[in-house]
Amino acid sequence: MSSERRAALIETAIRLFLRDGFHATGIDKILAESGVAKMTLYKHFGSKDDLIAAVIEHCDQQHRPWIISETEKRAKSPRRRLLALFDVYTEWLSKDFAGCIFVKAASEYGALDSPLHRAARRHKDAVRDYAQRLAEEAGAKHPPELARQIMMLLEGSLVTAMMNGELDAAKVAKKVAETLLASEL
């Protein structure tokens, strides 16, 4: 498959999965909107689940480096980078936010041992690992726990934006994080 057709399938699938969900989006809809033949899709992805796994991997490869690079551009010290994470999430929420593909995948494929749930969780675990590294570098008393708490605030802001349309949720969460960091560092 040409890289253009593969990219068209993945980009179309991302848009439709975010808008309509994974289970509610049929292969025929993805094919119609991407302009790719069914035989081509199945030749290279094998199944809808394989396409979903490729979508999750693609989103991780695009999103995680963006989170880290934007965080590091905004602040120099590890402590400030922990807070800058919330600024990055605020920016994400302000850019035509259609939801978090990883949260949606984890919710639709809820079994913790589901390969698609695990793929979505790997992204979140990697972001938490980055936050833990920052917490360690900042001299936190309990880096794993601080990273876990930071992730709860970040994820809560995403879900709040998805559920209520509160696109300033990460700004609100940042205020809580400032208090948390003051007690932990």
Tab-separated table of N, CA, C and O in Angstrom, residues 34-111:
chain	number	residue	atom	x	y	z
A	34	SER	N	-12.237	7.630	3.085
A	34	SER	CA	-10.807	7.688	2.749
A	34	SER	C	-10.548	7.458	1.270
A	34	SER	O	-9.479	7.806	0.765
A	35	GLY	N	-11.522	6.832	0.581
A	35	GLY	CA	-11.349	6.540	-0.836
A	35	GLY	C	-10.435	5.354	-1.112
A	35	GLY	O	-9.915	5.203	-2.214
A	36	VAL	N	-10.259	4.490	-0.125
A	36	VAL	CA	-9.393	3.321	-0.260
A	36	VAL	C	-10.273	2.077	-0.402
A	36	VAL	O	-11.314	1.965	0.237
A	37	ALA	N	-9.840	1.138	-1.225
A	37	ALA	CA	-10.599	-0.095	-1.455
A	37	ALA	C	-10.493	-1.035	-0.259
A	37	ALA	O	-9.463	-1.082	0.423
A	38	LYS	N	-11.564	-1.794	-0.025
A	38	LYS	CA	-11.617	-2.732	1.097
A	38	LYS	C	-10.484	-3.750	1.019
A	38	LYS	O	-9.844	-4.068	2.021
A	39	MET	N	-10.223	-4.251	-0.172
A	39	MET	CA	-9.171	-5.251	-0.345
A	39	MET	C	-7.804	-4.688	0.075
A	39	MET	O	-7.003	-5.376	0.713
A	40	THR	N	-7.577	-3.428	-0.237
A	40	THR	CA	-6.315	-2.778	0.130
A	40	THR	C	-6.197	-2.668	1.648
A	40	THR	O	-5.144	-2.961	2.218
A	41	LEU	N	-7.276	-2.276	2.292
A	41	LEU	CA	-7.256	-2.162	3.748
A	41	LEU	C	-6.941	-3.504	4.390
A	41	LEU	O	-6.025	-3.602	5.225
A	42	TYR	N	-7.664	-4.556	4.010
A	42	TYR	CA	-7.476	-5.852	4.650
A	42	TYR	C	-6.151	-6.504	4.279
A	42	TYR	O	-5.603	-7.280	5.050
A	43	LYS	N	-5.631	-6.162	3.128
A	43	LYS	CA	-4.329	-6.699	2.726
A	43	LYS	C	-3.231	-6.208	3.668
A	43	LYS	O	-2.295	-6.932	3.987
A	44	HIS	N	-3.371	-4.990	4.125
A	44	HIS	CA	-2.303	-4.400	4.922
A	44	HIS	C	-2.592	-4.333	6.418
A	44	HIS	O	-1.660	-4.266	7.209
A	45	PHE	N	-3.845	-4.335	6.809
A	45	PHE	CA	-4.167	-4.281	8.232
A	45	PHE	C	-4.751	-5.589	8.735
A	45	PHE	O	-4.713	-5.851	9.921
A	46	GLY	N	-5.340	-6.375	7.877
A	46	GLY	CA	-5.858	-7.682	8.268
A	46	GLY	C	-7.224	-7.651	8.926
A	46	GLY	O	-8.066	-8.482	8.632
A	47	SER	N	-7.443	-6.687	9.808
A	47	SER	CA	-8.725	-6.608	10.515
A	47	SER	C	-8.940	-5.178	10.999
A	47	SER	O	-8.014	-4.363	11.007
A	48	LYS	N	-10.152	-4.920	11.449
A	48	LYS	CA	-10.445	-3.606	12.026
A	48	LYS	C	-9.608	-3.384	13.276
A	48	LYS	O	-9.097	-2.279	13.506
A	49	ASP	N	-9.438	-4.430	14.086
A	49	ASP	CA	-8.614	-4.283	15.286
A	49	ASP	C	-7.170	-3.932	14.939
A	49	ASP	O	-6.531	-3.151	15.644
A	50	ASP	N	-6.664	-4.495	13.850
A	50	ASP	CA	-5.302	-4.144	13.418
A	50	ASP	C	-5.225	-2.682	12.996
A	50	ASP	O	-4.237	-2.002	13.267
A	51	LEU	N	-6.267	-2.190	12.339
A	51	LEU	CA	-6.321	-0.775	11.975
A	51	LEU	C	-6.375	0.089	13.231
A	51	LEU	O	-5.658	1.088	13.336
A	52	ILE	N	-7.192	-0.302	14.194
A	52	ILE	CA	-7.296	0.455	15.443
A	52	ILE	C	-5.944	0.488	16.149
A	52	ILE	O	-5.504	1.537	16.633
A	53	ALA	N	-5.264	-0.647	16.204
A	53	ALA	CA	-3.932	-0.691	16.831
A	53	ALA	C	-2.969	0.248	16.112
A	53	ALA	O	-2.188	0.959	16.760
A	54	ALA	N	-3.031	0.283	14.785
A	54	ALA	CA	-2.171	1.187	14.009
A	54	ALA	C	-2.520	2.646	14.285
A	54	ALA	O	-1.630	3.504	14.359
A	55	VAL	N	-3.803	2.937	14.441
A	55	VAL	CA	-4.239	4.301	14.769
A	55	VAL	C	-3.696	4.714	16.134
A	55	VAL	O	-3.158	5.819	16.295
A	56	ILE	N	-3.815	3.845	17.120
A	56	ILE	CA	-3.328	4.163	18.469
A	56	ILE	C	-1.818	4.380	18.435
A	56	ILE	O	-1.303	5.338	19.014
A	57	GLU	N	-1.103	3.514	17.738
A	57	GLU	CA	0.359	3.654	17.627
A	57	GLU	C	0.733	4.953	16.918
A	57	GLU	O	1.625	5.678	17.364
A	58	HIS	N	0.031	5.267	15.846
A	58	HIS	CA	0.289	6.512	15.104
A	58	HIS	C	0.057	7.726	16.014
A	58	HIS	O	0.876	8.651	16.043
A	59	CYS	N	-1.047	7.712	16.734
A	59	CYS	CA	-1.353	8.843	17.622
A	59	CYS	C	-0.306	8.975	18.717
A	59	CYS	O	0.101	10.088	19.059
A	60	ASP	N	0.150	7.855	19.251
A	60	ASP	CA	1.196	7.912	20.265
A	60	ASP	C	2.483	8.500	19.672
A	60	ASP	O	3.114	9.349	20.288
A	61	GLN	N	2.850	8.064	18.491
A	61	GLN	CA	4.083	8.554	17.859
A	61	GLN	C	4.004	10.041	17.531
A	61	GLN	O	5.037	10.706	17.468
A	62	GLN	N	2.809	10.558	17.333
A	62	GLN	CA	2.641	11.979	17.058
A	62	GLN	C	2.478	12.792	18.340
A	62	GLN	O	3.068	13.858	18.480
A	63	HIS	N	1.697	12.275	19.258
A	63	HIS	CA	1.271	13.068	20.408
A	63	HIS	C	2.305	13.124	21.532
A	63	HIS	O	2.562	14.193	22.094
A	64	ARG	N	2.877	11.981	21.886
A	64	ARG	CA	3.810	11.962	23.021
A	64	ARG	C	5.035	12.841	22.774
A	64	ARG	O	5.387	13.660	23.639
A	65	PRO	N	5.698	12.763	21.617
A	65	PRO	CA	6.834	13.673	21.388
A	65	PRO	C	6.413	15.148	21.408
A	65	PRO	O	7.179	15.999	21.864
A	66	TRP	N	5.194	15.430	20.949
A	66	TRP	CA	4.696	16.802	20.981
A	66	TRP	C	4.546	17.275	22.427
A	66	TRP	O	4.973	18.382	22.769
A	67	ILE	N	3.973	16.438	23.289
A	67	ILE	CA	3.800	16.804	24.696
A	67	ILE	C	5.167	17.121	25.316
A	67	ILE	O	5.338	18.147	25.967
A	68	ILE	N	6.127	16.243	25.100
A	68	ILE	CA	7.442	16.411	25.718
A	68	ILE	C	8.161	17.629	25.154
A	68	ILE	O	8.685	18.454	25.913
A	69	SER	N	8.182	17.779	23.845
A	69	SER	CA	8.918	18.915	23.265
A	69	SER	C	8.274	20.244	23.642
A	69	SER	O	8.980	21.208	23.950
A	70	GLU	N	6.954	20.306	23.646
A	70	GLU	CA	6.284	21.547	24.042
A	70	GLU	C	6.514	21.863	25.515
A	70	GLU	O	6.698	23.015	25.885
A	71	THR	N	6.518	20.845	26.343
A	71	THR	CA	6.775	21.046	27.766
A	71	THR	C	8.187	21.589	27.967
A	71	THR	O	8.399	22.540	28.722
A	72	GLU	N	9.135	21.002	27.277
A	72	GLU	CA	10.531	21.414	27.445
A	72	GLU	C	10.815	22.786	26.840
A	72	GLU	O	11.695	23.488	27.321
A	73	LYS	N	10.051	23.169	25.830
A	73	LYS	CA	10.194	24.524	25.276
A	73	LYS	C	9.702	25.583	26.259
A	73	LYS	O	10.209	26.689	26.284
A	74	ARG	N	8.696	25.242	27.028
A	74	ARG	CA	8.022	26.215	27.889
A	74	ARG	C	8.715	26.438	29.225
A	74	ARG	O	8.441	27.440	29.883
A	75	ALA	N	9.556	25.509	29.644
A	75	ALA	CA	10.185	25.643	30.961
A	75	ALA	C	11.538	24.940	30.965
A	75	ALA	O	11.724	23.950	30.256
A	76	LYS	N	12.425	25.455	31.764
A	76	LYS	CA	13.781	24.883	31.843
A	76	LYS	C	13.956	23.956	33.041
A	76	LYS	O	14.579	22.918	32.935
A	77	SER	N	13.412	24.322	34.189
A	77	SER	CA	13.616	23.491	35.380
A	77	SER	C	12.579	22.363	35.418
A	77	SER	O	11.463	22.504	34.916
A	78	PRO	N	12.946	21.226	36.023
A	78	PRO	CA	12.001	20.108	36.125
A	78	PRO	C	10.697	20.500	36.837
A	78	PRO	O	9.618	20.089	36.412
A	79	ARG	N	10.811	21.291	37.898
A	79	ARG	CA	9.610	21.714	38.629
A	79	ARG	C	8.684	22.505	37.704
A	79	ARG	O	7.474	22.273	37.663
A	80	ARG	N	9.240	23.455	36.990
A	80	ARG	CA	8.420	24.257	36.076
A	80	ARG	C	7.885	23.418	34.920
A	80	ARG	O	6.799	23.692	34.414
A	81	ARG	N	8.637	22.413	34.516
A	81	ARG	CA	8.149	21.532	33.454
A	81	ARG	C	6.938	20.727	33.917
A	81	ARG	O	6.027	20.466	33.130
A	82	LEU	N	6.945	20.326	35.180
A	82	LEU	CA	5.758	19.626	35.699
A	82	LEU	C	4.514	20.496	35.559
A	82	LEU	O	3.439	20.000	35.194
A	83	LEU	N	4.658	21.782	35.822
A	83	LEU	CA	3.520	22.695	35.658
A	83	LEU	C	3.261	23.010	34.190
A	83	LEU	O	2.111	23.187	33.785
A	84	ALA	N	4.326	23.046	33.393
A	84	ALA	CA	4.162	23.331	31.959
A	84	ALA	C	3.359	22.236	31.265
A	84	ALA	O	2.719	22.493	30.235
A	85	LEU	N	3.386	21.033	31.809
A	85	LEU	CA	2.535	19.973	31.249
A	85	LEU	C	1.082	20.438	31.160
A	85	LEU	O	0.387	20.150	30.180
A	86	PHE	N	0.636	21.162	32.155
A	86	PHE	CA	-0.749	21.634	32.173
A	86	PHE	C	-0.973	22.708	31.104
A	86	PHE	O	-2.053	22.771	30.515
A	87	ASP	N	0.046	23.503	30.828
A	87	ASP	CA	-0.063	24.491	29.750
A	87	ASP	C	-0.155	23.799	28.397
A	87	ASP	O	-0.894	24.236	27.510
A	88	VAL	N	0.592	22.714	28.235
A	88	VAL	CA	0.543	21.944	26.986
A	88	VAL	C	-0.839	21.321	26.817
A	88	VAL	O	-1.423	21.371	25.726
A	89	TYR	N	-1.373	20.771	27.878
A	89	TYR	CA	-2.724	20.201	27.801
A	89	TYR	C	-3.763	21.295	27.534
A	89	TYR	O	-4.721	21.079	26.794
A	90	THR	N	-3.552	22.472	28.096
A	90	THR	CA	-4.456	23.592	27.820
A	90	THR	C	-4.424	23.926	26.331
A	90	THR	O	-5.472	24.154	25.712
A	91	GLU	N	-3.235	23.928	25.754
A	91	GLU	CA	-3.131	24.184	24.308
A	91	GLU	C	-3.835	23.091	23.514
A	91	GLU	O	-4.558	23.375	22.561
A	92	TRP	N	-3.637	21.839	23.901
A	92	TRP	CA	-4.282	20.723	23.220
A	92	TRP	C	-5.809	20.899	23.267
A	92	TRP	O	-6.486	20.747	22.249
A	93	LEU	N	-6.322	21.261	24.425
A	93	LEU	CA	-7.764	21.425	24.562
A	93	LEU	C	-8.297	22.605	23.749
A	93	LEU	O	-9.474	22.624	23.394
A	94	SER	N	-7.446	23.562	23.447
A	94	SER	CA	-7.902	24.742	22.707
A	94	SER	C	-7.853	24.548	21.189
A	94	SER	O	-8.322	25.395	20.446
A	95	LYS	N	-7.310	23.440	20.718
A	95	LYS	CA	-7.130	23.199	19.278
A	95	LYS	C	-8.202	22.232	18.743
A	95	LYS	O	-7.904	21.058	18.513
A	96	ASP	N	-9.400	22.680	18.553
A	96	ASP	CA	-10.462	21.822	18.011
A	96	ASP	C	-10.498	20.460	18.714
A	96	ASP	O	-10.523	19.418	18.075
A	97	PHE	N	-10.487	20.486	20.021
A	97	PHE	CA	-10.432	19.262	20.809
A	97	PHE	C	-11.642	18.386	20.517
A	97	PHE	O	-12.780	18.806	20.688
A	98	ALA	N	-11.366	17.174	20.075
A	98	ALA	CA	-12.433	16.232	19.764
A	98	ALA	C	-12.409	15.039	20.710
A	98	ALA	O	-13.113	14.063	20.492
A	99	GLY	N	-11.580	15.122	21.729
A	99	GLY	CA	-11.459	14.027	22.671
A	99	GLY	C	-10.076	13.417	22.617
A	99	GLY	O	-9.258	13.769	21.775
A	100	CYS	N	-9.828	12.522	23.523
A	100	CYS	CA	-8.551	11.824	23.609
A	100	CYS	C	-8.734	10.412	23.076
A	100	CYS	O	-9.508	9.630	23.635
A	101	ILE	N	-8.038	10.102	21.995
A	101	ILE	CA	-8.176	8.795	21.355
A	101	ILE	C	-7.801	7.671	22.318
A	101	ILE	O	-8.380	6.591	22.282
A	102	PHE	N	-6.866	7.941	23.231
A	102	PHE	CA	-6.415	6.911	24.166
A	102	PHE	C	-7.468	6.645	25.241
A	102	PHE	O	-7.717	5.491	25.593
A	103	VAL	N	-8.088	7.694	25.739
A	103	VAL	CA	-9.168	7.537	26.716
A	103	VAL	C	-10.350	6.826	26.062
A	103	VAL	O	-10.946	5.913	26.652
A	104	LYS	N	-10.667	7.220	24.842
A	104	LYS	CA	-11.795	6.575	24.149
A	104	LYS	C	-11.513	5.097	23.912
A	104	LYS	O	-12.391	4.258	24.101
A	105	ALA	N	-10.295	4.774	23.493
A	105	ALA	CA	-9.953	3.364	23.252
A	105	ALA	C	-10.025	2.563	24.548
A	105	ALA	O	-10.592	1.462	24.571
A	106	ALA	N	-9.478	3.119	25.617
A	106	ALA	CA	-9.501	2.406	26.897
A	106	ALA	C	-10.923	2.205	27.399
A	106	ALA	O	-11.229	1.177	28.002
A	107	SER	N	-11.804	3.175	27.132
A	107	SER	CA	-13.177	3.022	27.607
A	107	SER	C	-13.975	2.042	26.752
A	107	SER	O	-14.785	1.281	27.276
A	108	GLU	N	-13.742	2.039	25.448
A	108	GLU	CA	-14.494	1.108	24.595
A	108	GLU	C	-13.945	-0.308	24.644
A	108	GLU	O	-14.667	-1.265	24.378
A	109	TYR	N	-12.666	-0.434	24.944
A	109	TYR	CA	-12.034	-1.745	25.097
A	109	TYR	C	-11.586	-1.835	26.549
A	109	TYR	O	-10.407	-1.788	26.857
A	110	GLY	N	-12.570	-1.935	27.436
A	110	GLY	CA	-12.367	-1.762	28.866
A	110	GLY	C	-11.620	-2.867	29.583
A	110	GLY	O	-11.052	-2.630	30.639
A	111	ALA	N	-11.620	-4.060	29.040
A	111	ALA	CA	-10.910	-5.149	29.718
A	111	ALA	C	-9.426	-4.825	29.767
A	111	ALA	O	-8.810	-4.531	28.742
